Amino acid sequence: MLGTEEMQKVRIIALRSNRYDIIRELHKKGVIDIRKSSIAAAEDAAVEIPELNALLVRFRSADSTLKKYLDKKAQTRIVKHLDDAHTKAYASSHKQLEGAKLFEAAGAVKAIDEIFSLEARKTAIDSELGELAETKALASHFVGTGIDFLDLRSEFLTFRAFSVAKNAHAKVDAEMAKLKGDYEVIDRKAKDARMVFIACRKGKEATLDRLTAISGVYEIDIDNSRLDAKAEDVLAKLGKRESALAQEKASANARLSALAKKEYLTVASITEMLSVEADRAGVSENFKKTDYTLIVEGWVLKRKLDELRADVLKATKGRFTFETLATDELAPTLVKRPGFLRPFDFLVSFVNLPRSDEIDPTWIFILTFPIFYGLMIADVGYGVMSLLLASAVIRITNPDDLVCNTAKIWRMCSLSIIVFGVLSNQYFGIPLNQYFMPSLTLFDWVKDITTILAVSILMGITQITLGLAFSFINHYKRGHVVLAISKLTSIVFLIGGTIALAGALFGMFSYDVSLYCGIASIIAVLATAAMSGIEATEITSLLSHPLSYARLMGFGLSSVMTALLIDMAFTPSLDSGILVFSVTLIVFILLHFMNMILGIFEGSVQAVRLNFVEFFSKFYEGGGVKFSPFAYKRRYTKED
Amino acid sequence: MEAAIAAIGAGIAILGGAIGTAMAQAAIGSSGMGLVAEKPEEFGRALLFLVLPETILIFAFVVAILIMLGFGIGI
C-alpha cells in the first residue's frame, strides 16, 4: 500500500512495416514510458509530415482564439473543465481520424480562414483606434482656439504651440515682447489654458526654446499630418470614425462569438486529433532500427504487462518479440492514489518525487497533516468558515490549477478543524458544548496544557519511530543490512529514552521500568554508534525532533487565546445600543477572520514542516523520475 | 514573589527564543526572497527553510510553559 506502482522494463522487436500499428496501439494503451533503447543499432527518426505540423499550428491558433469568445457557461465548461458533461457527450461520438481522413476533416473546417481574417481585422481596428485616441488627445488641447491647422502649413515657416499656465503669464509676456521681425505670435484662449501659437522663419526656432524653460509652460507638438482642420472639426471627424470602427469591431466580436459557439468543439477535436498524430509521428526518434525491424524499449506498469502484450500481438498479427528486461536502472515513479487525494501529491512534490524503490510517504502525510492542522486551529467556527471559503474557491477555479488543489486540501482539512473544535469546545472561542452535548468535550486548552503538550510530543515520537521503521525497510530492501539494523537500535533508543525520562521526571512509570528502559537506551546508542557513524550523529536529532512537535500545542494555544481575547473585548451586545452593537459586530467578525487566516497559514506551514523536516528526514530520499506514459489525455475525441 | 520571578524567567525564555528566531529568519527570509525571484518554482522550499528556525522559539515556549507550570502559574 505504501509503495508506488510496480514497473517492468520491456523490449518489443517487430517488423518496420508494422510501425504505425504498433505506435498506435502503444499510444492508445498509454501504459508505456518509452526510453531510448540500449541496443547497439541505428537510431530511428521522427516521421516528418510538414502538412501535419502546419495544420496543427493553424488549428491550435484558431482554438486559442475561439476560446476567448466562448460565452461564460462554455468558458466554465471548456476552459475551467467544470460541468463537463456536454464535452464528454461530444467526445463520445467523435472517433480519432487518421491520415488522409484527418486532413480531409481539417480541410472541411471553413471557419478557420474566417477566424484568422476577423482576428487580423480586429488587430488593425485596435491599432487605428489607438492612433485616433492619440489624435483626439492632441486636438483636445486646441479646442476653443479657433485655429485652422490647414493654415499652419508652410514651406518657409515653422509653427509651434505653447500651453501657458496662469502663474507663467507674466514671464511669457516678457519673453514674447523680445520676439521681433522673424516671429508672429497668435495668443488664444483654449478650453483649459492660454495657448500661444508662434510662427517663425525656418532656422529661427532655437530662440523659442527659452519659453519651454519657464515653469508652467509646455510645448504641444503640432502634428500637421494628424490635424487638418479646426480642433472641433477634427474631433467630430475622429468621433465618427471611432464609432464606425467600434461598430465594426463589435460585429467582428459577434461573428467570432457565433463561430466559437458553433465551431469550437469541431476545431478543438480536430486540434486534438492532429496533436495525437503529431505525437505518434514524433515518437519514432526514441526507437532503434535495423533494415527490417523496429526496437522499442520502455517501462510498463507491471499489472498492465499482459494487456500490452495482447495489444501488440493484435497490431503485429503475431510477428513480434516481447521481452521483459532485468535492469539496475531506477524505474520511473507512478503513485497509486485515489483521485480525491491527488492534491496532497502536489504538497509532497515540494520536497521531491518519491523513488520507485522506496516507501511513498504521502500516505502518512495525508493521515497526519489534517490531524496536526486541525489541532493547531481547533475551532468549529473557523472550520465552518474554512469549509465555505474553500468550497467557493473550488467552484470557481480550474481543477488542474494550483489554487484549486490547495483549496481541496483546505476543504478536507476544514473537517479536521471542526472535529478538534468540537473536542476542545471552541466555537469562535466560545464554549458551547455544555448546551447540547457536554460529553463531547475531550480537552480544554487552558486547563489541560500539560496533557496537550505530552500528547503533542507523543505524536512526534510516534511519527519519528514510524520514519525510522520506514528507513529500516528501505535500507533492508536495498541490502544495507547494518544501516538497517542501526535504524532499529535508534528506535530502541528513542522509545527506551522516552519511557526512562517520563518515569524519572514525571513519575509516569515505575522506577524499575524507567531504569531498564534507560539502560536499554544507552546500550542502543552505543550499538548504533558502533554500526554506523552517520546514524550516531543523528542521535541528537532524535532528542530535538520530538520536542519540535510541541509546536502543535504552542500554535493551537495561541490561536485559542487570540480567539478568547477577541471575545472578551469585542463580543457584541444589544444593551449598548444598535450603533455600538453594529460596530463591535463588524470588528468581532473581522478579527476572528484575521485570526482564522493566521491560523490557516501558520497551521498549514507548521503541519507541512513537521512532516517534511522531522518525519521525512528520517527515511525519505526522493529524486524519483516521473512516469510519463506515451499517451494523450483526450477531451474532445475518443479512440477509434 | 517566587511566582513573579518565575513569570519573569518564562518571559526571558520566550524573549531569547524570539530574538534568536527573528535573527535567523531575517537572514533566511532575505536569501529565500532572492531565490524565489530567480526561481519561483522554489517557493515551497524557501518557505520551508524560513520556518525551520521557529523550532528555537518552540523550545523556548516549552521551557516557559514548564517554568510556569512548575511554579503553579496558570493561564
XYZ file of C-alpha atoms in Angstrom:
715
model
C 0.000 0.000 0.000
C 2.827 2.394 0.833
C 4.745 1.622 -2.342
C 4.446 3.142 -5.787
C 3.201 1.307 -8.896
C 5.387 -1.665 -9.817
C 7.164 -1.202 -13.126
C 8.768 -3.594 -15.594
C 11.157 -2.681 -18.364
C 10.265 -4.303 -21.686
C 11.691 -4.543 -25.186
C 9.458 -5.014 -28.197
C 11.006 -6.006 -31.516
C 8.680 -6.007 -34.518
C 8.712 -5.517 -38.274
C 9.183 -1.958 -39.501
C 6.215 -2.476 -41.764
C 4.042 -2.620 -38.630
C 5.494 0.561 -37.215
C 2.387 2.725 -37.310
C 0.143 -0.082 -35.966
C 2.472 -0.636 -33.001
C 2.799 3.073 -32.280
C -0.972 3.473 -32.409
C -1.561 0.559 -30.020
C 1.078 1.800 -27.562
C -0.365 5.309 -27.693
C -3.935 4.072 -27.231
C -2.957 1.917 -24.280
C -0.963 4.687 -22.593
C 0.909 2.408 -20.192
C 4.462 2.568 -21.535
C 7.071 5.212 -20.770
C 9.253 4.917 -23.886
C 13.022 5.242 -23.408
C 15.906 5.107 -25.847
C 16.979 1.504 -26.379
C 20.376 0.367 -25.088
C 20.820 -1.964 -28.085
C 23.669 -1.038 -30.418
C 21.650 -0.390 -33.547
C 20.901 2.590 -35.747
C 18.507 5.173 -34.362
C 15.173 5.648 -35.999
C 13.984 9.129 -36.907
C 10.788 11.031 -36.287
C 8.365 10.820 -39.219
C 8.329 14.232 -40.871
C 4.877 15.279 -42.081
C 5.209 19.017 -42.846
C 1.487 19.384 -43.710
C 0.595 17.916 -40.328
C 2.729 20.419 -38.409
C 1.440 23.368 -40.446
C -2.174 22.292 -39.913
C -1.587 21.736 -36.207
C -0.201 25.248 -35.790
C -3.219 26.717 -37.625
C -5.726 24.766 -35.585
C -4.013 25.460 -32.240
C -4.034 29.129 -33.045
C -7.728 29.017 -34.066
C -8.513 27.024 -30.924
C -6.909 29.562 -28.613
C -8.632 32.426 -30.496
C -12.098 30.867 -30.282
C -11.645 30.030 -26.600
C -11.643 33.771 -25.833
C -15.067 34.197 -27.454
C -16.893 31.355 -25.702
C -19.783 32.507 -23.570
C -19.498 32.361 -19.784
C -21.150 28.966 -19.497
C -18.956 27.423 -22.179
C -15.889 29.061 -20.608
C -16.691 27.351 -17.330
C -17.166 24.064 -19.118
C -14.244 24.135 -21.501
C -11.583 26.399 -20.040
C -12.110 25.645 -16.355
C -13.025 21.986 -17.006
C -16.119 22.307 -14.794
C -19.556 20.849 -15.530
C -18.042 18.905 -18.399
C -20.967 16.593 -19.358
C -21.570 18.373 -22.675
C -17.937 17.976 -23.747
C -17.975 14.325 -22.711
C -21.095 13.702 -24.786
C -19.401 15.317 -27.795
C -16.227 13.276 -27.297
C -18.150 10.015 -27.105
C -19.431 10.498 -30.657
C -16.159 11.625 -32.257
C -13.578 8.977 -33.048
C -9.925 9.626 -33.814
C -9.351 10.064 -37.553
C -6.040 9.226 -39.168
C -4.053 10.063 -42.299
C -5.984 11.344 -45.321
C -9.315 11.256 -43.487
C -7.971 13.590 -40.812
C -6.574 16.019 -43.406
C -9.919 15.905 -45.212
C -11.822 16.662 -41.992
C -9.421 19.517 -41.176
C -9.814 20.961 -44.672
C -13.600 20.874 -44.304
C -13.493 23.351 -41.400
C -14.011 26.508 -43.486
C -14.368 28.692 -40.425
C -10.593 28.693 -39.831
C -9.875 31.242 -42.584
C -12.704 33.456 -41.402
C -11.426 33.305 -37.796
C -7.961 34.449 -38.844
C -9.307 37.184 -41.109
C -11.611 38.508 -38.353
C -8.769 38.460 -35.838
C -6.457 40.282 -38.250
C -9.142 42.920 -38.898
C -9.677 43.350 -35.162
C -5.954 43.877 -34.625
C -5.955 46.543 -37.360
C -9.019 48.222 -35.813
C -7.371 48.282 -32.380
C -4.257 49.833 -33.826
C -6.300 52.503 -35.665
C -8.355 53.201 -32.535
C -5.103 53.743 -30.641
C -3.957 56.283 -33.200
C -7.350 58.009 -33.129
C -7.191 58.291 -29.344
C -3.753 59.937 -29.580
C -5.001 62.421 -32.213
C -8.085 63.198 -30.115
C -5.908 63.910 -27.108
C -3.782 66.242 -29.240
C -6.772 68.042 -30.782
C -8.488 68.487 -27.422
C -5.661 70.847 -26.347
C -6.681 73.305 -29.098
C -10.456 73.326 -28.593
C -11.680 76.930 -28.427
C -8.579 78.466 -30.070
C -10.299 78.826 -33.429
C -7.071 77.883 -35.241
C -7.497 76.015 -38.514
C -4.450 73.809 -38.763
C -4.641 73.744 -42.546
C -3.469 77.361 -42.356
C -0.390 76.304 -40.404
C 1.273 74.562 -43.315
C 4.110 76.466 -44.938
C 7.403 75.766 -46.719
C 9.124 78.750 -45.113
C 7.631 78.918 -41.632
C 7.689 76.707 -38.555
C 4.666 76.762 -36.224
C 4.927 75.997 -32.523
C 2.274 75.946 -29.802
C 2.750 76.545 -26.089
C 0.282 75.951 -23.279
C 0.746 78.595 -20.606
C -0.415 78.208 -17.019
C -1.694 81.236 -15.117
C 1.443 81.642 -12.966
C 3.622 81.890 -16.100
C 1.681 84.605 -17.931
C 3.964 87.482 -16.915
C 7.195 85.703 -17.817
C 5.792 84.539 -21.162
C 4.603 88.058 -21.977
C 8.096 89.369 -21.216
C 9.702 86.771 -23.470
C 7.247 87.420 -26.281
C 7.951 91.136 -26.118
C 11.551 90.297 -27.071
C 10.474 88.465 -30.255
C 10.727 90.759 -33.263
C 10.859 90.510 -37.036
C 11.059 86.829 -37.732
C 8.237 85.891 -35.357
C 4.456 86.193 -35.460
C 2.537 85.496 -32.242
C -1.109 84.434 -32.013
C -2.348 84.470 -28.430
C -5.589 82.486 -27.888
C -7.583 81.172 -25.004
C -8.093 77.397 -25.199
C -10.582 75.365 -23.166
C -8.322 74.868 -20.140
C -5.375 77.244 -20.546
C -3.900 80.087 -22.510
C -2.460 78.863 -25.813
C 0.286 80.737 -27.605
C 0.991 79.972 -31.273
C 4.206 81.314 -32.704
C 5.162 81.285 -36.349
C 8.822 81.824 -37.168
C 11.127 81.586 -40.123
C 12.667 78.173 -40.509
C 16.051 78.151 -38.775
C 14.973 80.647 -36.122
C 13.240 78.146 -33.852
C 16.031 77.928 -31.246
C 15.041 81.244 -29.671
C 11.655 79.795 -28.786
C 13.226 77.104 -26.602
C 13.578 79.793 -23.938
C 9.804 79.654 -23.465
C 9.829 75.999 -22.523
C 12.355 76.740 -19.784
C 9.675 78.767 -17.965
C 7.859 76.855 -15.253
C 4.177 76.431 -16.201
C 4.853 76.415 -19.948
C 4.897 73.284 -22.013
C 5.037 72.849 -25.737
C 2.429 70.865 -27.627
C 3.651 69.227 -30.777
C 1.542 70.443 -33.697
C 1.411 67.333 -35.839
C 0.026 68.674 -39.084
C -0.301 65.218 -40.558
C -2.962 64.464 -37.934
C -4.593 67.849 -37.533
C -6.039 69.150 -40.802
C -8.869 71.472 -39.679
C -10.102 73.298 -36.589
C -9.760 71.205 -33.425
C -13.558 70.922 -33.053
C -13.915 69.672 -36.653
C -11.050 67.198 -36.197
C -12.662 65.857 -33.024
C -16.027 65.481 -34.718
C -14.485 63.622 -37.672
C -12.488 61.365 -35.334
C -15.590 60.654 -33.250
C -17.445 59.452 -36.351
C -14.549 57.245 -37.401
C -14.250 55.856 -33.872
C -17.888 54.879 -33.699
C -17.682 53.255 -37.158
C -14.653 51.254 -36.052
C -16.253 50.324 -32.737
C -19.284 49.091 -34.630
C -17.120 47.071 -36.983
C -15.229 45.618 -34.019
C -18.465 44.733 -32.250
C -19.739 42.943 -35.313
C -16.416 41.074 -35.642
C -16.701 40.082 -31.975
C -20.284 38.946 -32.503
C -19.261 36.880 -35.518
C -16.344 35.337 -33.582
C -18.662 34.541 -30.669
C -21.090 32.891 -33.092
C -18.232 30.930 -34.644
C -16.995 29.935 -31.186
C -20.444 28.695 -30.238
C -20.913 26.782 -33.486
C -17.406 25.609 -34.317
C -15.351 25.463 -31.113
C -15.808 21.773 -30.414
C -15.078 20.897 -34.051
C -11.883 22.972 -34.006
C -10.860 21.573 -30.605
C -11.480 17.980 -31.674
C -9.503 18.374 -34.918
C -6.692 20.070 -32.932
C -6.698 17.117 -30.544
C -6.605 14.565 -33.363
C -3.775 16.429 -35.086
C -1.860 16.574 -31.776
C -2.285 12.825 -31.356
C -0.970 12.244 -34.872
C 1.964 14.589 -34.225
C 2.782 12.700 -31.015
C 2.751 9.417 -32.872
C 4.858 10.775 -35.717
C 7.486 12.159 -33.356
C 7.940 9.179 -31.047
C 9.987 7.148 -33.525
C 13.117 9.085 -32.675
C 13.258 7.063 -29.438
C 13.338 3.798 -31.381
C 16.245 1.797 -32.748
C 16.034 0.102 -36.132
C 17.598 -2.437 -38.437
C 16.756 -2.835 -42.113
C 13.546 -4.676 -41.373
C 12.924 -4.427 -37.649
C 11.977 -1.846 -35.108
C 13.103 -1.906 -31.452
C 11.029 -0.210 -28.775
C 12.023 -0.119 -25.110
C 10.270 1.342 -22.151
C 8.834 0.972 -18.678
C 5.402 -0.575 -18.343
C 3.048 -0.860 -15.373
C 3.553 -4.450 -14.237
C -0.173 -5.048 -13.861
C -0.751 -3.970 -17.467
C 2.001 -6.144 -18.980
C -0.266 -8.915 -20.296
C -2.766 -6.467 -21.751
C 0.001 -4.641 -23.582
C 1.443 -7.895 -24.916
C -2.013 -8.855 -26.249
C -2.420 -5.454 -27.940
C 0.989 -5.661 -29.626
C 0.117 -9.188 -30.721
C -3.053 -7.853 -32.338
C -1.235 -4.943 -34.002
C 1.549 -7.080 -35.441
C -0.502 -10.203 -36.129
C 1.933 -12.189 -34.016
C 5.137 -11.069 -35.766
C 6.973 -9.611 -32.766
C 9.074 -10.459 -29.729
C 8.165 -9.074 -26.311
C 10.930 -9.373 -23.703
C 10.934 -8.340 -20.075
C 14.349 -6.935 -19.159
C 16.208 -7.258 -15.866
C 17.952 -3.954 -15.176
C 19.575 -1.986 -12.351
C 18.156 1.217 -13.790
C 15.789 3.087 -11.450
C 12.224 2.602 -12.597
C 10.047 5.704 -13.038
C 7.599 6.581 -10.298
C 3.832 6.454 -10.555
C 1.982 6.908 -7.291
C -1.120 4.865 -6.504
C -3.742 7.191 -5.127
C -7.490 7.775 -5.399
C -8.290 10.955 -7.354
C -9.586 12.950 -4.398
C -6.262 12.575 -2.569
C -4.128 13.696 -5.526
C -3.828 17.314 -4.285
C -1.590 16.042 -1.479
C 0.915 14.843 -4.081
C 1.424 18.457 -5.035
C 2.446 19.297 -1.447
C 4.893 16.391 -1.250
C 6.312 17.356 -4.635
C 7.647 20.493 -2.871
C 10.287 18.192 -1.468
C 10.736 15.659 -4.235
C 9.040 12.838 -6.075
C 9.479 9.502 -4.225
C 11.815 6.989 -5.854
C 10.118 3.881 -7.163
C 12.171 1.687 -4.809
C 11.250 3.489 -1.597
C 8.173 3.922 0.550
C 5.815 6.619 -0.651
C 5.478 8.891 2.405
C 2.469 10.739 1.021
C 0.053 8.332 2.704
C 1.388 9.175 6.141
C 1.372 12.831 5.159
C -2.304 12.514 4.156
C -3.119 10.991 7.546
C -1.084 13.285 9.762
C -1.394 16.633 8.011
C -5.127 17.079 8.798
C -4.562 15.988 12.417
C -1.725 18.473 13.008
C -3.516 21.213 11.105
C -6.855 20.618 12.846
C -5.255 20.540 16.287
C -3.446 23.830 15.688
C -6.632 25.706 14.676
C -9.280 23.672 16.571
C -12.385 25.844 16.334
C -15.771 24.875 14.912
C -16.462 28.422 13.698
C -13.147 28.658 11.874
C -13.677 25.172 10.461
C -17.087 26.081 9.022
C -15.732 29.346 7.589
C -12.818 27.442 6.027
C -15.185 24.865 4.585
C -17.367 27.513 2.941
C -14.447 29.564 1.613
C -12.604 26.516 0.279
C -15.769 25.196 -1.413
C -16.289 28.583 -3.068
C -12.697 28.658 -4.346
C -13.032 25.126 -5.735
C -16.228 26.068 -7.581
C -14.664 28.981 -9.432
C -11.203 27.626 -10.270
C -9.838 25.190 -12.819
C -9.428 21.741 -11.225
C -5.888 21.488 -12.638
C -4.813 24.781 -11.081
C -2.555 25.037 -8.064
C -5.147 27.215 -6.289
C -7.896 24.644 -6.770
C -5.705 21.805 -5.481
C -4.721 23.843 -2.439
C -8.390 24.641 -1.799
C -9.243 20.931 -1.997
C -6.717 20.166 0.746
C -8.041 23.135 2.709
C -11.619 21.832 2.420
C -10.674 18.327 3.545
C -8.747 19.723 6.498
C -11.650 22.008 7.488
C -13.435 18.899 8.706
C -10.483 18.177 10.958
C -10.639 21.744 12.346
C -14.350 21.208 13.114
C -13.717 17.852 14.821
C -10.925 19.256 17.014
C -13.063 22.337 17.630
C -15.901 20.166 18.967
C -13.480 18.068 21.047
C -11.926 21.192 22.590
C -15.300 23.013 22.884
C -14.321 26.049 20.812
C -16.916 27.939 18.738
C -15.229 31.218 17.730
C -13.515 30.914 21.095
C -16.816 30.482 22.957
C -17.530 27.158 24.752
C -20.950 25.867 23.669
C -20.818 22.081 24.076
C -22.430 22.300 27.539
C -25.700 23.416 25.899
C -26.192 20.324 23.765
C -23.578 17.584 24.368
C -21.189 18.180 27.300
C -19.631 14.754 26.911
C -18.175 15.769 23.525
C -15.563 17.934 25.238
C -12.399 15.888 25.356
C -9.897 18.522 26.399
C -9.670 22.145 27.474
C -6.927 24.322 26.006
C -6.496 26.299 29.228
C -6.788 23.569 31.848
C -5.087 20.689 30.031
C -1.910 22.338 28.744
C 0.377 19.685 30.199
C -1.672 16.867 28.718
C -1.823 18.519 25.294
C 1.934 19.118 25.418
C 2.559 15.484 26.326
C 0.205 14.250 23.581
C 1.879 16.538 21.023
C 5.327 15.190 21.873
C 3.958 11.647 21.884
C 2.616 12.225 18.369
C 6.117 13.312 17.408
C 7.716 10.226 18.940
C 5.207 8.004 17.113
C 5.789 9.659 13.763
C 9.564 9.658 14.129
C 9.516 5.993 15.160
C 7.480 5.294 12.040
C 10.029 7.219 9.982
C 12.860 5.130 11.419
C 10.887 1.946 10.701
C 10.420 3.038 7.080
C 14.111 3.767 6.861
C 14.812 0.264 8.157
C 12.599 -1.207 5.398
C 14.166 0.956 2.656
C 17.747 0.056 3.681
C 16.904 -3.606 4.168
C 15.296 -3.802 0.701
C 18.442 -2.282 -0.817
C 20.672 -4.750 1.043
C 22.191 -2.249 3.512
C 21.678 -4.620 6.461
C 23.960 -2.911 9.011
C 22.479 0.507 8.318
C 19.018 -1.043 8.529
C 19.761 -2.536 11.966
C 21.140 0.807 13.163
C 17.680 2.233 12.493
C 16.194 -0.425 14.782
C 18.623 0.461 17.567
C 17.688 4.099 17.087
C 14.063 3.138 17.646
C 15.040 1.313 20.857
C 16.936 4.420 21.978
C 14.011 6.708 21.212
C 11.326 4.628 22.912
C 13.535 3.496 25.820
C 14.766 7.030 26.401
C 11.222 8.433 26.351
C 9.984 5.900 28.930
C 13.043 6.471 31.125
C 12.604 10.272 31.009
C 8.829 10.096 31.542
C 9.399 7.818 34.545
C 12.287 9.788 36.052
C 10.905 13.308 35.543
C 7.133 12.881 35.735
C 6.725 9.585 37.602
C 4.688 8.102 34.770
C 6.477 4.713 35.032
C 7.837 2.735 37.951
C 11.461 3.072 38.982
C 12.379 -0.373 37.657
C 10.764 0.162 34.259
C 12.454 3.555 33.912
C 15.820 2.121 34.907
C 15.694 -0.829 32.500
C 14.496 1.371 29.677
C 17.286 3.843 30.414
C 19.892 1.076 30.293
C 18.401 -0.323 27.065
C 18.507 3.162 25.624
C 22.207 3.629 26.464
C 23.089 0.227 25.017
C 21.139 1.142 21.868
C 23.130 4.379 21.477
C 26.421 2.507 21.780
C 25.261 -0.179 19.339
C 24.114 2.483 16.864
C 27.448 4.290 17.078
C 29.306 1.017 16.572
C 27.274 0.152 13.472
C 27.035 3.497 11.742
C 28.866 6.729 12.420
C 26.336 8.670 10.363
C 23.450 7.216 12.312
C 25.213 8.082 15.579
C 25.340 11.733 14.570
C 21.586 11.578 14.059
C 21.029 10.653 17.708
C 20.836 14.297 18.775
C 18.035 14.907 16.288
C 16.116 12.071 17.936
C 16.052 14.241 21.050
C 15.211 17.546 19.402
C 12.729 16.412 16.767
C 10.047 15.022 19.132
C 10.284 18.254 21.134
C 9.626 20.164 17.932
C 6.115 18.676 17.911
C 5.391 20.870 20.936
C 4.505 23.476 18.321
C 1.185 21.650 17.906
C 0.291 22.751 21.417
C 2.032 26.132 21.053
C 0.278 27.267 17.885
C -3.034 25.731 18.957
C -2.904 27.543 22.281
C -2.014 30.880 20.673
C -4.918 30.568 18.204
C -7.382 29.734 21.010
C -6.059 32.507 23.260
C -6.384 35.080 20.483
C -9.990 33.976 19.915
C -10.671 34.270 23.656
C -9.195 37.789 23.746
C -11.332 38.846 20.768
C -14.416 37.500 22.561
C -13.503 39.274 25.800
C -13.016 42.612 24.111
C -15.466 42.641 21.216
C -18.427 40.354 21.876
C -21.336 42.469 20.563
C -24.144 43.262 22.975
C -27.517 44.897 22.183
C -27.511 46.529 25.648
C -25.032 49.150 24.435
C -27.244 50.384 21.616
C -27.624 49.436 17.968
C -24.722 51.591 16.701
C -22.143 50.185 19.138
C -23.570 46.717 18.538
C -23.090 47.048 14.757
C -19.538 48.385 15.055
C -18.445 45.727 17.575
C -20.072 43.028 15.439
C -18.046 44.107 12.390
C -14.820 44.297 14.446
C -15.643 40.918 16.040
C -16.102 39.273 12.625
C -13.021 40.942 11.110
C -10.735 39.987 13.997
C -11.956 36.389 14.009
C -11.484 36.278 10.251
C -7.903 37.539 10.653
C -7.225 35.020 13.399
C -8.584 32.280 11.167
C -6.399 33.327 8.212
C -3.344 33.473 10.506
C -4.221 30.046 11.873
C -4.684 28.612 8.387
C -1.366 29.955 7.182
C 0.645 29.033 10.278
C -1.192 25.745 10.744
C -0.543 24.565 7.213
C 3.087 25.702 7.155
C 3.833 24.085 10.521
C 1.967 20.868 9.686
C 3.885 20.628 6.412
C 7.134 21.384 8.182
C 6.679 18.711 10.862
C 6.209 16.149 8.107
C 8.976 17.378 5.820
C 11.665 18.167 8.361
C 11.062 15.910 11.328
C 9.416 12.901 9.669
C 10.717 12.735 6.081
C 14.312 13.377 7.150
C 14.308 10.003 8.890
C 13.848 7.929 5.756
C 12.896 9.856 2.643
C 15.373 10.282 -0.203
C 13.157 11.257 -3.134
C 14.621 12.085 -6.525
C 12.296 9.775 -8.419
C 11.675 10.213 -12.136
C 8.042 10.747 -13.012
C 6.414 8.034 -15.123
C 5.351 9.787 -18.294
C 3.400 7.381 -20.454
C 3.278 7.619 -24.221
C -0.332 8.772 -24.323
C -2.571 11.750 -24.944
C -5.151 12.975 -22.483
C -8.200 13.309 -24.696
C -11.098 15.651 -24.040
C -12.908 16.064 -27.335
C -12.452 12.737 -29.109
C -12.255 9.045 -28.360
C -10.018 6.279 -29.664
C -11.139 4.597 -32.865
C 7.441 36.609 44.955
C 8.692 33.256 43.658
C 5.854 33.132 41.145
C 6.675 36.637 39.940
C 10.332 35.765 39.368
C 9.289 32.563 37.623
C 6.959 34.523 35.344
C 9.814 36.925 34.505
C 12.038 33.896 33.820
C 9.423 32.461 31.462
C 9.250 35.829 29.729
C 13.045 35.927 29.322
C 12.980 32.408 27.850
C 10.425 33.490 25.240
C 12.299 36.754 24.583
C 15.583 34.962 23.912
C 13.897 32.402 21.675
C 12.014 35.079 19.774
C 15.115 37.208 19.170
C 17.116 34.166 18.055
C 14.361 33.066 15.715
C 13.929 36.548 14.301
C 17.667 36.877 13.590
C 17.754 33.517 11.830
C 14.576 34.207 9.875
C 15.799 37.617 8.773
C 18.817 36.081 7.078
C 16.938 33.100 5.658
C 13.985 35.226 4.552
C 16.063 37.660 2.528
C 18.040 34.855 0.914
C 14.799 32.998 0.259
C 13.307 36.024 -1.487
C 16.395 36.181 -3.680
C 15.975 32.513 -4.525
C 12.274 32.880 -5.322
C 12.964 35.931 -7.515
C 15.355 33.810 -9.579
C 13.400 30.563 -9.404
C 9.723 30.994 -8.484
C 9.257 27.209 -8.522
C 11.454 27.008 -5.400
C 8.900 28.923 -3.317
C 7.907 25.826 -1.338
C 11.451 25.031 -0.354
C 12.212 28.662 0.514
C 9.148 28.782 2.760
C 10.220 25.577 4.436
C 13.686 26.911 5.195
C 12.115 30.090 6.514
C 10.064 28.262 9.136
C 12.904 25.989 10.260
C 14.248 28.339 12.962
C 10.824 28.545 14.584
C 11.865 25.416 16.431
C 14.079 27.637 18.595
C 11.029 29.594 19.656
C 9.083 26.409 20.250
C 11.820 25.150 22.572
C 11.710 28.490 24.374
C 7.949 28.202 24.612
C 8.200 24.693 26.096
C 10.748 25.931 28.630
C 8.475 28.851 29.539
C 5.454 26.586 29.951
C 7.475 24.177 32.115
C 8.681 27.074 34.311
C 5.150 28.384 34.713
C 3.636 25.003 35.428
C 6.474 24.203 37.822
C 5.588 27.269 39.880
C 1.851 26.721 39.632
C 1.204 29.749 37.436
C -1.997 29.245 35.423
C -3.041 30.932 32.195
